[in-house]
CSV table of C-alpha atoms in Angstrom, one decimal:
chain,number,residue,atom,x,y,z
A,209,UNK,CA,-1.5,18.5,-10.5
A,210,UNK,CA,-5.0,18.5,-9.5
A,211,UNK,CA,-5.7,15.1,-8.1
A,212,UNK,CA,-5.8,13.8,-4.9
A,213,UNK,CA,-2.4,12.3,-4.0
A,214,UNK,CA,-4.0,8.8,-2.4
A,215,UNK,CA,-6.4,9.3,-6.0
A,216,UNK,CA,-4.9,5.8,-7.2
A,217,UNK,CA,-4.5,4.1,-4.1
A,218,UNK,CA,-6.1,1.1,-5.3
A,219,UNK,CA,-3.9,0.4,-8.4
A,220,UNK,CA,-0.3,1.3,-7.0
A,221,UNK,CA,-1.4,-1.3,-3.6
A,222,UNK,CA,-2.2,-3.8,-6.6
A,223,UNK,CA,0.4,-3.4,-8.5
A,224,UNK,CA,2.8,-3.4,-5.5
A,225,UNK,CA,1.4,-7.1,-4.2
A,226,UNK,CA,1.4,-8.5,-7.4
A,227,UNK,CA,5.3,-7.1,-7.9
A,228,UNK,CA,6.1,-8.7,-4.7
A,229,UNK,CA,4.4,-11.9,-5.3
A,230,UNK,CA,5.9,-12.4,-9.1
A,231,UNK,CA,9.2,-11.7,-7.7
A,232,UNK,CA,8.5,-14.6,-5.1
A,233,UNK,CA,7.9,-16.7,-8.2
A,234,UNK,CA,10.2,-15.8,-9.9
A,235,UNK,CA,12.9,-16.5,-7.0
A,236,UNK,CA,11.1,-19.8,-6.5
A,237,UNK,CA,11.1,-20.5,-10.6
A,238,UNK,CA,14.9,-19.8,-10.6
A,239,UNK,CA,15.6,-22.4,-7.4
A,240,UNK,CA,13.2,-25.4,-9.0
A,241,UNK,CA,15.3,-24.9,-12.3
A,242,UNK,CA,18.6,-25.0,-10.0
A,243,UNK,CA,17.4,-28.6,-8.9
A,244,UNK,CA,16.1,-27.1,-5.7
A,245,UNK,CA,12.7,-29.0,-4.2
A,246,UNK,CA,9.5,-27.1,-4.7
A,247,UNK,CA,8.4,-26.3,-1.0
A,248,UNK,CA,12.1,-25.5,-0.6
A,249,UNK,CA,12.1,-23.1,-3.5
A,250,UNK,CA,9.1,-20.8,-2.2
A,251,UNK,CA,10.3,-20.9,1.6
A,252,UNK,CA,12.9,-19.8,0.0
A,253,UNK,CA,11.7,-17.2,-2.7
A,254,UNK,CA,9.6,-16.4,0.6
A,255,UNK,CA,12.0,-15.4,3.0
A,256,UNK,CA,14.8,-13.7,0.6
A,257,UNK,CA,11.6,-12.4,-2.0
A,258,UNK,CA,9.6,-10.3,0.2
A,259,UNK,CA,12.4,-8.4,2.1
A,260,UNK,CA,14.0,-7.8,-1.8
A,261,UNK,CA,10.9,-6.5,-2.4
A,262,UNK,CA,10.9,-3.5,-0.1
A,263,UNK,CA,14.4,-2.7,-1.7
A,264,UNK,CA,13.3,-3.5,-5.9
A,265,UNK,CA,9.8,-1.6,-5.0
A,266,UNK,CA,10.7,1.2,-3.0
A,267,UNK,CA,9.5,3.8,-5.6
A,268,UNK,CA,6.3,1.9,-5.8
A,269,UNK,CA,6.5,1.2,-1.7
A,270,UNK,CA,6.1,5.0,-1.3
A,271,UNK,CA,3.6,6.2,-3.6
A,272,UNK,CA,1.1,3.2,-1.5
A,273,UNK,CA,2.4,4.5,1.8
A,274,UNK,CA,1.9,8.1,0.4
A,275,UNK,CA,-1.7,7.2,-0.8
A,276,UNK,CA,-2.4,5.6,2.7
A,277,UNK,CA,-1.6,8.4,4.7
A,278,UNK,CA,-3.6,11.2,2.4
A,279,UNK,CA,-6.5,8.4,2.9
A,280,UNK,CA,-6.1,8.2,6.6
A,281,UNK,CA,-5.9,12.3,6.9
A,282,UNK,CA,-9.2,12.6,4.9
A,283,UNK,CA,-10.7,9.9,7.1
A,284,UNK,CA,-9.5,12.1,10.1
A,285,UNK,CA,-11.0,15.7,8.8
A,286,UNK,CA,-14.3,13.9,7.9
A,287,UNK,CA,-14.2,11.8,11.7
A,288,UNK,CA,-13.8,15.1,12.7
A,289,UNK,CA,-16.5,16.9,10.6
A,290,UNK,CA,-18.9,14.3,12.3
A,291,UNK,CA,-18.2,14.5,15.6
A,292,UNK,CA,-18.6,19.1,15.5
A,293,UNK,CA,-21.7,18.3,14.0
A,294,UNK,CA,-23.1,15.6,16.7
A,295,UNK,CA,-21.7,18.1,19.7
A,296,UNK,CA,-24.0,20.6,17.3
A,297,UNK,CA,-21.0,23.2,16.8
A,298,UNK,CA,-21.7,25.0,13.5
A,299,UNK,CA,-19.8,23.8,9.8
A,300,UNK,CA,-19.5,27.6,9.1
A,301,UNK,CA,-15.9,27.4,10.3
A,302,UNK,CA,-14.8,25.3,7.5
């Protein structure tokens, strides 16, 4: 594999809030159709859809959190790039 690992960090985040948010809607859907009230229904689908969400998504959960960290260790490297180079310390070490 020759791509980055945080290469599609934009889509799998996406994906991953829309996931969460559908199955809020979906939670909430299910209640209004049970006779539930509607501000009920998505305190509800709230509270028991989010934490679900971390246990239905958790394949998807860790390809974001992967993708974060190879993101924050580039951002590190190249922090650190800038900083040898303002002290003046020579790139030839890379």
């Amino acid at each position: 594999m020759s791509e980055r690992p945080g290469a599609h960090l934009a889509r799998d985040l996406s994906l991953y809030v829309l996931a969460r948010f559908a199955l809020v809607a979906v939670l909430a859907a299910l209640l209004t159709l049970a006779g539930v009230p509607l501000l009920v229904a998505l305190a509800v689908g709230l509270v028991v859809g989010l934490p679900l969400g971390l246990l239905l998504l958790r394949r998807l959960n860790g390809r974001v959190t992967a993708g974060l960290a190879a993101r924050n260790e580039h951002r590190a490297t190249e922090r650190a790039k800038l900083r040898a180079q303002l002290r003046g310390e020579s790139s030839e070490r890379e």
